[in-house]
Amino acid sequence: MDLSSVEKDIEKVLVTEEQIKVRISELAAELDQHYADKRPLLLGVLKGAVMVMADLSRAMQIPVEMDWMAISSYGSGTVSSGVVRILKDLDTDVIGRHVLIVEDIIDSGLTLSWLIANLEARGAASVKVVALLRKPDAAKVEVNVAWVGFDIPNEFVVGYGLDYAERYRTLKDVAVLSPAVYS
Ligand code: IMP
Ligand code: MG
């Protein structure tokens, strides 16, 4: 979906489609190098990571595998509590695997730190994280995100997989929603 189709709902564009494309290929090159002799398992967290996964995995040149989890964190709608429930588990056995978690955005990082601990407990050989976007609060938790696309301000963003009430996921850019949309 192009920006012009939802222009009235958008306050400003933070990251353009073109900027995302360039950054994704840089990240892919770094990942190719880091995992050169491995066959990493790319783990996407549904649903937000769908776009990053599709573009990043295709920009990489080394062979990778892909799997998905759906998890939900308890708590109120906007604040994540760190208490996590698995809605859809992996199909892949992660014992001895090099797992690369592919994330859309790191906010509090609570869900992610739970996920890393969970995968390590299952016997993964390594667990690393690549995230397209990172908000300032992510610095407060002990989550080591090895690769980050863009550091963004503490604003609610949509597009490129990120939604507000399941809308705007298919927008090609990452944008700040107009406050009018929430009220
Ligand atoms: P946290 O890092 O545990 O706080 O949770 C991060 C998750 O919350 C992300 O994977 C998104 O699904 C969602 N999220 C956080 N910030 C935003 C945002 O600005 N827009 C849309 N979803 C967000
Ligand atoms: Mg997510």
PDB file of C-alpha atoms and ligand atoms in Angstrom:
ATOM      1  CA  MET A   1       0.000   0.000   0.000  1.00  0.00           C
ATOM      2  CA  ASP A   2       1.315   3.431  -0.943  1.00  0.00           C
ATOM      3  CA  LEU A   3       1.410   6.359   1.438  1.00  0.00           C
ATOM      4  CA  SER A   4      -1.002   8.301  -0.761  1.00  0.00           C
ATOM      5  CA  SER A   5      -3.754   5.797   0.085  1.00  0.00           C
ATOM      6  CA  VAL A   6      -3.639   6.607   3.817  1.00  0.00           C
ATOM      7  CA  GLU A   7      -2.155  10.093   3.785  1.00  0.00           C
ATOM      8  CA  LYS A   8      -4.897  11.593   5.949  1.00  0.00           C
ATOM      9  CA  ASP A   9      -4.136   9.110   8.791  1.00  0.00           C
ATOM     10  CA  ILE A  10      -0.399   9.781   8.800  1.00  0.00           C
ATOM     11  CA  GLU A  11       1.379  12.516  10.741  1.00  0.00           C
ATOM     12  CA  LYS A  12       4.817  11.957   9.269  1.00  0.00           C
ATOM     13  CA  VAL A  13       6.969   9.359   7.544  1.00  0.00           C
ATOM     14  CA  LEU A  14       9.895   8.169   9.655  1.00  0.00           C
ATOM     15  CA  VAL A  15      11.560   5.694   7.323  1.00  0.00           C
ATOM     16  CA  THR A  16      10.849   5.512   3.618  1.00  0.00           C
ATOM     17  CA  GLU A  17      10.488   2.390   1.517  1.00  0.00           C
ATOM     18  CA  GLU A  18      13.775   3.250  -0.196  1.00  0.00           C
ATOM     19  CA  GLN A  19      15.657   3.746   3.098  1.00  0.00           C
ATOM     20  CA  ILE A  20      14.342   0.392   4.329  1.00  0.00           C
ATOM     21  CA  LYS A  21      15.485  -1.300   1.138  1.00  0.00           C
ATOM     22  CA  VAL A  22      19.016   0.095   1.391  1.00  0.00           C
ATOM     23  CA  ARG A  23      19.352  -0.757   5.100  1.00  0.00           C
ATOM     24  CA  ILE A  24      17.989  -4.285   4.629  1.00  0.00           C
ATOM     25  CA  SER A  25      20.648  -5.038   2.022  1.00  0.00           C
ATOM     26  CA  GLU A  26      23.379  -3.726   4.345  1.00  0.00           C
ATOM     27  CA  LEU A  27      22.095  -5.925   7.163  1.00  0.00           C
ATOM     28  CA  ALA A  28      21.836  -8.911   4.827  1.00  0.00           C
ATOM     29  CA  ALA A  29      25.484  -8.529   3.829  1.00  0.00           C
ATOM     30  CA  GLU A  30      26.547  -8.435   7.494  1.00  0.00           C
ATOM     31  CA  LEU A  31      24.442 -11.502   8.248  1.00  0.00           C
ATOM     32  CA  ASP A  32      25.831 -13.388   5.239  1.00  0.00           C
ATOM     33  CA  GLN A  33      29.280 -12.802   6.631  1.00  0.00           C
ATOM     34  CA  HIS A  34      28.447 -13.656  10.229  1.00  0.00           C
ATOM     35  CA  TYR A  35      26.644 -16.894   9.354  1.00  0.00           C
ATOM     36  CA  ALA A  36      28.850 -17.798   6.381  1.00  0.00           C
ATOM     37  CA  ASP A  37      29.505 -21.425   7.354  1.00  0.00           C
ATOM     38  CA  LYS A  38      26.280 -22.008   9.306  1.00  0.00           C
ATOM     39  CA  ARG A  39      22.744 -22.510   8.142  1.00  0.00           C
ATOM     40  CA  PRO A  40      20.869 -20.165  10.430  1.00  0.00           C
ATOM     41  CA  LEU A  41      17.266 -20.670  11.383  1.00  0.00           C
ATOM     42  CA  LEU A  42      15.501 -17.374  10.837  1.00  0.00           C
ATOM     43  CA  LEU A  43      12.747 -17.115  13.398  1.00  0.00           C
ATOM     44  CA  GLY A  44      10.018 -14.595  12.706  1.00  0.00           C
ATOM     45  CA  VAL A  45       7.594 -13.455  15.347  1.00  0.00           C
ATOM     46  CA  LEU A  46       4.138 -13.161  13.831  1.00  0.00           C
ATOM     47  CA  LYS A  47       2.697 -11.016  12.537  1.00  0.00           C
ATOM     48  CA  GLY A  48       4.817  -7.877  12.578  1.00  0.00           C
ATOM     49  CA  ALA A  49       8.016  -9.491  11.316  1.00  0.00           C
ATOM     50  CA  VAL A  50       6.506 -10.807   8.081  1.00  0.00           C
ATOM     51  CA  MET A  51       7.757  -7.977   5.868  1.00  0.00           C
ATOM     52  CA  VAL A  52      11.260  -7.817   7.380  1.00  0.00           C
ATOM     53  CA  MET A  53      11.564 -11.587   7.095  1.00  0.00           C
ATOM     54  CA  ALA A  54      10.476 -11.620   3.453  1.00  0.00           C
ATOM     55  CA  ASP A  55      12.856  -8.855   2.384  1.00  0.00           C
ATOM     56  CA  LEU A  56      15.819  -9.719   4.619  1.00  0.00           C
ATOM     57  CA  SER A  57      15.818 -13.439   3.815  1.00  0.00           C
ATOM     58  CA  ARG A  58      15.712 -12.716   0.074  1.00  0.00           C
ATOM     59  CA  ALA A  59      18.500 -10.156   0.341  1.00  0.00           C
ATOM     60  CA  MET A  60      20.749 -12.777   1.980  1.00  0.00           C
ATOM     61  CA  GLN A  61      22.868 -15.005  -0.249  1.00  0.00           C
ATOM     62  CA  ILE A  62      23.643 -17.873   2.123  1.00  0.00           C
ATOM     63  CA  PRO A  63      21.092 -20.672   2.556  1.00  0.00           C
ATOM     64  CA  VAL A  64      18.783 -20.117   5.520  1.00  0.00           C
ATOM     65  CA  GLU A  65      15.766 -21.833   7.016  1.00  0.00           C
ATOM     66  CA  MET A  66      12.671 -20.034   8.176  1.00  0.00           C
ATOM     67  CA  ASP A  67      10.221 -20.705  10.970  1.00  0.00           C
ATOM     68  CA  TRP A  68       7.579 -18.738  12.840  1.00  0.00           C
ATOM     69  CA  MET A  69       6.222 -18.283  16.327  1.00  0.00           C
ATOM     70  CA  ALA A  70       3.172 -16.459  17.511  1.00  0.00           C
ATOM     71  CA  ILE A  71       3.339 -15.208  21.074  1.00  0.00           C
ATOM     72  CA  SER A  72       1.225 -12.902  23.128  1.00  0.00           C
ATOM     73  CA  SER A  73       2.304 -10.959  26.165  1.00  0.00           C
ATOM     74  CA  TYR A  74      -0.177 -10.505  28.945  1.00  0.00           C
ATOM     75  CA  GLY A  75      -0.907  -7.043  30.187  1.00  0.00           C
ATOM     76  CA  SER A  76      -2.919  -4.093  29.031  1.00  0.00           C
ATOM     77  CA  GLY A  77      -3.148  -3.279  25.361  1.00  0.00           C
ATOM     78  CA  THR A  78      -0.230  -0.917  25.071  1.00  0.00           C
ATOM     79  CA  VAL A  79       2.143  -1.942  27.865  1.00  0.00           C
ATOM     80  CA  SER A  80       3.835  -5.306  27.618  1.00  0.00           C
ATOM     81  CA  SER A  81       4.286  -7.161  30.897  1.00  0.00           C
ATOM     82  CA  GLY A  82       6.937  -9.701  29.999  1.00  0.00           C
ATOM     83  CA  VAL A  83       4.568 -12.572  30.822  1.00  0.00           C
ATOM     84  CA  VAL A  84       4.351 -14.497  27.612  1.00  0.00           C
ATOM     85  CA  ARG A  85       2.085 -17.180  26.189  1.00  0.00           C
ATOM     86  CA  ILE A  86       2.952 -19.233  23.098  1.00  0.00           C
ATOM     87  CA  LEU A  87       0.083 -19.183  20.576  1.00  0.00           C
ATOM     88  CA  LYS A  88       1.994 -20.981  17.808  1.00  0.00           C
ATOM     89  CA  ASP A  89       5.219 -22.792  18.524  1.00  0.00           C
ATOM     90  CA  LEU A  90       8.125 -23.533  16.193  1.00  0.00           C
ATOM     91  CA  ASP A  91       7.917 -26.539  13.893  1.00  0.00           C
ATOM     92  CA  THR A  92      11.716 -26.872  14.025  1.00  0.00           C
ATOM     93  CA  ASP A  93      13.849 -28.512  16.698  1.00  0.00           C
ATOM     94  CA  VAL A  94      16.316 -25.806  17.735  1.00  0.00           C
ATOM     95  CA  ILE A  95      18.822 -28.064  19.507  1.00  0.00           C
ATOM     96  CA  GLY A  96      22.266 -27.164  18.188  1.00  0.00           C
ATOM     97  CA  ARG A  97      20.833 -24.602  15.744  1.00  0.00           C
ATOM     98  CA  HIS A  98      21.993 -21.056  15.215  1.00  0.00           C
ATOM     99  CA  VAL A  99      18.784 -19.102  15.665  1.00  0.00           C
ATOM    100  CA  LEU A 100      18.392 -15.585  14.359  1.00  0.00           C
ATOM    101  CA  ILE A 101      15.270 -13.893  15.691  1.00  0.00           C
ATOM    102  CA  VAL A 102      13.922 -11.487  13.086  1.00  0.00           C
ATOM    103  CA  GLU A 103      11.919  -8.682  14.675  1.00  0.00           C
ATOM    104  CA  ASP A 104      10.030  -5.684  13.393  1.00  0.00           C
ATOM    105  CA  ILE A 105      10.544  -3.449  16.411  1.00  0.00           C
ATOM    106  CA  ILE A 106      12.018  -3.590  19.908  1.00  0.00           C
ATOM    107  CA  ASP A 107      10.160  -1.434  22.392  1.00  0.00           C
ATOM    108  CA  SER A 108      10.358  -2.594  26.018  1.00  0.00           C
ATOM    109  CA  GLY A 109      12.237  -5.700  24.901  1.00  0.00           C
ATOM    110  CA  LEU A 110      10.401  -7.786  27.501  1.00  0.00           C
ATOM    111  CA  THR A 111       8.866 -10.208  25.030  1.00  0.00           C
ATOM    112  CA  LEU A 112      12.201 -10.613  23.343  1.00  0.00           C
ATOM    113  CA  SER A 113      14.184 -11.353  26.486  1.00  0.00           C
ATOM    114  CA  TRP A 114      11.672 -14.053  27.341  1.00  0.00           C
ATOM    115  CA  LEU A 115      12.014 -15.511  23.844  1.00  0.00           C
ATOM    116  CA  ILE A 116      15.823 -15.559  23.961  1.00  0.00           C
ATOM    117  CA  ALA A 117      15.805 -17.349  27.328  1.00  0.00           C
ATOM    118  CA  ASN A 118      13.230 -19.822  26.014  1.00  0.00           C
ATOM    119  CA  LEU A 119      15.305 -20.705  22.935  1.00  0.00           C
ATOM    120  CA  GLU A 120      18.517 -21.005  24.944  1.00  0.00           C
ATOM    121  CA  ALA A 121      16.753 -23.345  27.366  1.00  0.00           C
ATOM    122  CA  ARG A 122      15.726 -25.546  24.430  1.00  0.00           C
ATOM    123  CA  GLY A 123      19.390 -25.978  23.501  1.00  0.00           C
ATOM    124  CA  ALA A 124      19.978 -23.597  20.604  1.00  0.00           C
ATOM    125  CA  ALA A 125      23.685 -23.264  19.761  1.00  0.00           C
ATOM    126  CA  SER A 126      23.312 -19.494  19.491  1.00  0.00           C
ATOM    127  CA  VAL A 127      20.480 -16.987  19.666  1.00  0.00           C
ATOM    128  CA  LYS A 128      20.883 -13.570  18.107  1.00  0.00           C
ATOM    129  CA  VAL A 129      18.480 -10.803  17.164  1.00  0.00           C
ATOM    130  CA  VAL A 130      18.055  -8.571  14.143  1.00  0.00           C
ATOM    131  CA  ALA A 131      15.419  -5.844  14.388  1.00  0.00           C
ATOM    132  CA  LEU A 132      14.430  -3.307  11.777  1.00  0.00           C
ATOM    133  CA  LEU A 133      13.473  -0.673  14.354  1.00  0.00           C
ATOM    134  CA  ARG A 134      14.451   0.065  17.939  1.00  0.00           C
ATOM    135  CA  LYS A 135      12.869   2.511  20.368  1.00  0.00           C
ATOM    136  CA  PRO A 136      14.785   4.250  23.200  1.00  0.00           C
ATOM    137  CA  ASP A 137      13.239   2.125  25.999  1.00  0.00           C
ATOM    138  CA  ALA A 138      14.955  -0.954  24.569  1.00  0.00           C
ATOM    139  CA  ALA A 139      18.186   0.300  26.147  1.00  0.00           C
ATOM    140  CA  LYS A 140      16.729  -0.249  29.635  1.00  0.00           C
ATOM    141  CA  VAL A 141      16.629  -4.037  29.405  1.00  0.00           C
ATOM    142  CA  GLU A 142      19.475  -6.483  29.047  1.00  0.00           C
ATOM    143  CA  VAL A 143      18.618  -7.553  25.524  1.00  0.00           C
ATOM    144  CA  ASN A 144      21.492  -7.853  23.155  1.00  0.00           C
ATOM    145  CA  VAL A 145      20.189  -6.921  19.722  1.00  0.00           C
ATOM    146  CA  ALA A 146      23.132  -7.643  17.450  1.00  0.00           C
ATOM    147  CA  TRP A 147      21.765  -5.900  14.347  1.00  0.00           C
ATOM    148  CA  VAL A 148      19.440  -2.871  14.222  1.00  0.00           C
ATOM    149  CA  GLY A 149      18.082  -1.167  11.143  1.00  0.00           C
ATOM    150  CA  PHE A 150      17.040   2.186  12.570  1.00  0.00           C
ATOM    151  CA  ASP A 151      16.853   3.784  15.999  1.00  0.00           C
ATOM    152  CA  ILE A 152      13.613   5.740  16.134  1.00  0.00           C
ATOM    153  CA  PRO A 153      12.036   8.113  18.673  1.00  0.00           C
ATOM    154  CA  ASN A 154       9.492   6.928  21.199  1.00  0.00           C
ATOM    155  CA  GLU A 155       6.438   7.282  18.990  1.00  0.00           C
ATOM    156  CA  PHE A 156       3.828   4.787  17.879  1.00  0.00           C
ATOM    157  CA  VAL A 157       4.596   3.784  14.314  1.00  0.00           C
ATOM    158  CA  VAL A 158       2.809   1.742  11.662  1.00  0.00           C
ATOM    159  CA  GLY A 159       3.670   0.240   8.317  1.00  0.00           C
ATOM    160  CA  TYR A 160       6.073  -2.391   6.971  1.00  0.00           C
ATOM    161  CA  GLY A 161       4.391  -5.067   9.126  1.00  0.00           C
ATOM    162  CA  LEU A 162       3.518  -2.875  12.092  1.00  0.00           C
ATOM    163  CA  ASP A 163      -0.143  -2.324  12.779  1.00  0.00           C
ATOM    164  CA  TYR A 164      -2.595  -0.270  14.721  1.00  0.00           C
ATOM    165  CA  ALA A 165      -5.647  -2.481  15.406  1.00  0.00           C
ATOM    166  CA  GLU A 166      -4.561  -4.727  12.496  1.00  0.00           C
ATOM    167  CA  ARG A 167      -4.476  -1.804  10.069  1.00  0.00           C
ATOM    168  CA  TYR A 168      -1.598  -0.259   8.101  1.00  0.00           C
ATOM    169  CA  ARG A 169       0.590  -3.392   8.082  1.00  0.00           C
ATOM    170  CA  THR A 170       0.849  -3.314   4.310  1.00  0.00           C
ATOM    171  CA  LEU A 171       1.999   0.290   4.105  1.00  0.00           C
ATOM    172  CA  LYS A 172       5.399   0.299   2.388  1.00  0.00           C
ATOM    173  CA  ASP A 173       6.967   2.991   4.597  1.00  0.00           C
ATOM    174  CA  VAL A 174       7.217   3.324   8.382  1.00  0.00           C
ATOM    175  CA  ALA A 175       5.150   6.265   9.599  1.00  0.00           C
ATOM    176  CA  VAL A 176       3.813   7.963  12.707  1.00  0.00           C
ATOM    177  CA  LEU A 177       0.058   7.782  12.963  1.00  0.00           C
ATOM    178  CA  SER A 178      -1.987  10.927  13.480  1.00  0.00           C
ATOM    179  CA  PRO A 179      -3.313  11.128  17.056  1.00  0.00           C
ATOM    180  CA  ALA A 180      -6.786  11.628  15.534  1.00  0.00           C
ATOM    181  CA  VAL A 181      -6.791   7.973  14.501  1.00  0.00           C
ATOM    182  CA  TYR A 182      -6.641   6.768  18.132  1.00  0.00           C
ATOM    183  CA  SER A 183      -9.510   8.922  19.349  1.00  0.00           C
TER     184      SER A 183
HETATM  185  P1  IMP B   1       8.153  -5.203  23.551  1.00  0.00           P
HETATM  186  O1  IMP B   1       9.543  -4.961  22.982  1.00  0.00           O
HETATM  187  O2  IMP B   1       8.072  -6.459  24.386  1.00  0.00           O
HETATM  188  O3  IMP B   1       7.620  -3.987  24.260  1.00  0.00           O
HETATM  189  O4  IMP B   1       7.131  -5.480  22.383  1.00  0.00           O
HETATM  190  C1  IMP B   1       7.421  -5.210  21.079  1.00  0.00           C
HETATM  191  C2  IMP B   1       6.200  -5.531  20.244  1.00  0.00           C
HETATM  192  O5  IMP B   1       5.163  -4.568  20.481  1.00  0.00           O
HETATM  193  C3  IMP B   1       6.549  -5.450  18.783  1.00  0.00           C
HETATM  194  O6  IMP B   1       6.936  -6.705  18.269  1.00  0.00           O
HETATM  195  C4  IMP B   1       5.278  -4.916  18.172  1.00  0.00           C
HETATM  196  O7  IMP B   1       4.435  -5.980  17.833  1.00  0.00           O
HETATM  197  C5  IMP B   1       4.652  -4.084  19.272  1.00  0.00           C
HETATM  198  N1  IMP B   1       5.005  -2.658  19.116  1.00  0.00           N
HETATM  199  C6  IMP B   1       5.885  -1.939  19.855  1.00  0.00           C
HETATM  200  N2  IMP B   1       5.961  -0.663  19.441  1.00  0.00           N
HETATM  201  C7  IMP B   1       5.105  -0.562  18.389  1.00  0.00           C
HETATM  202  C8  IMP B   1       4.734   0.536  17.513  1.00  0.00           C
HETATM  203  O8  IMP B   1       5.225   1.676  17.588  1.00  0.00           O
HETATM  204  N3  IMP B   1       3.818   0.243  16.553  1.00  0.00           N
HETATM  205  C9  IMP B   1       3.270  -0.996  16.406  1.00  0.00           C
HETATM  206  N4  IMP B   1       3.588  -2.038  17.204  1.00  0.00           N
HETATM  207  C10 IMP B   1       4.498  -1.821  18.191  1.00  0.00           C
HETATM  208 MG    MG B   2       6.731  -8.195  16.935  1.00  0.00          MG
END
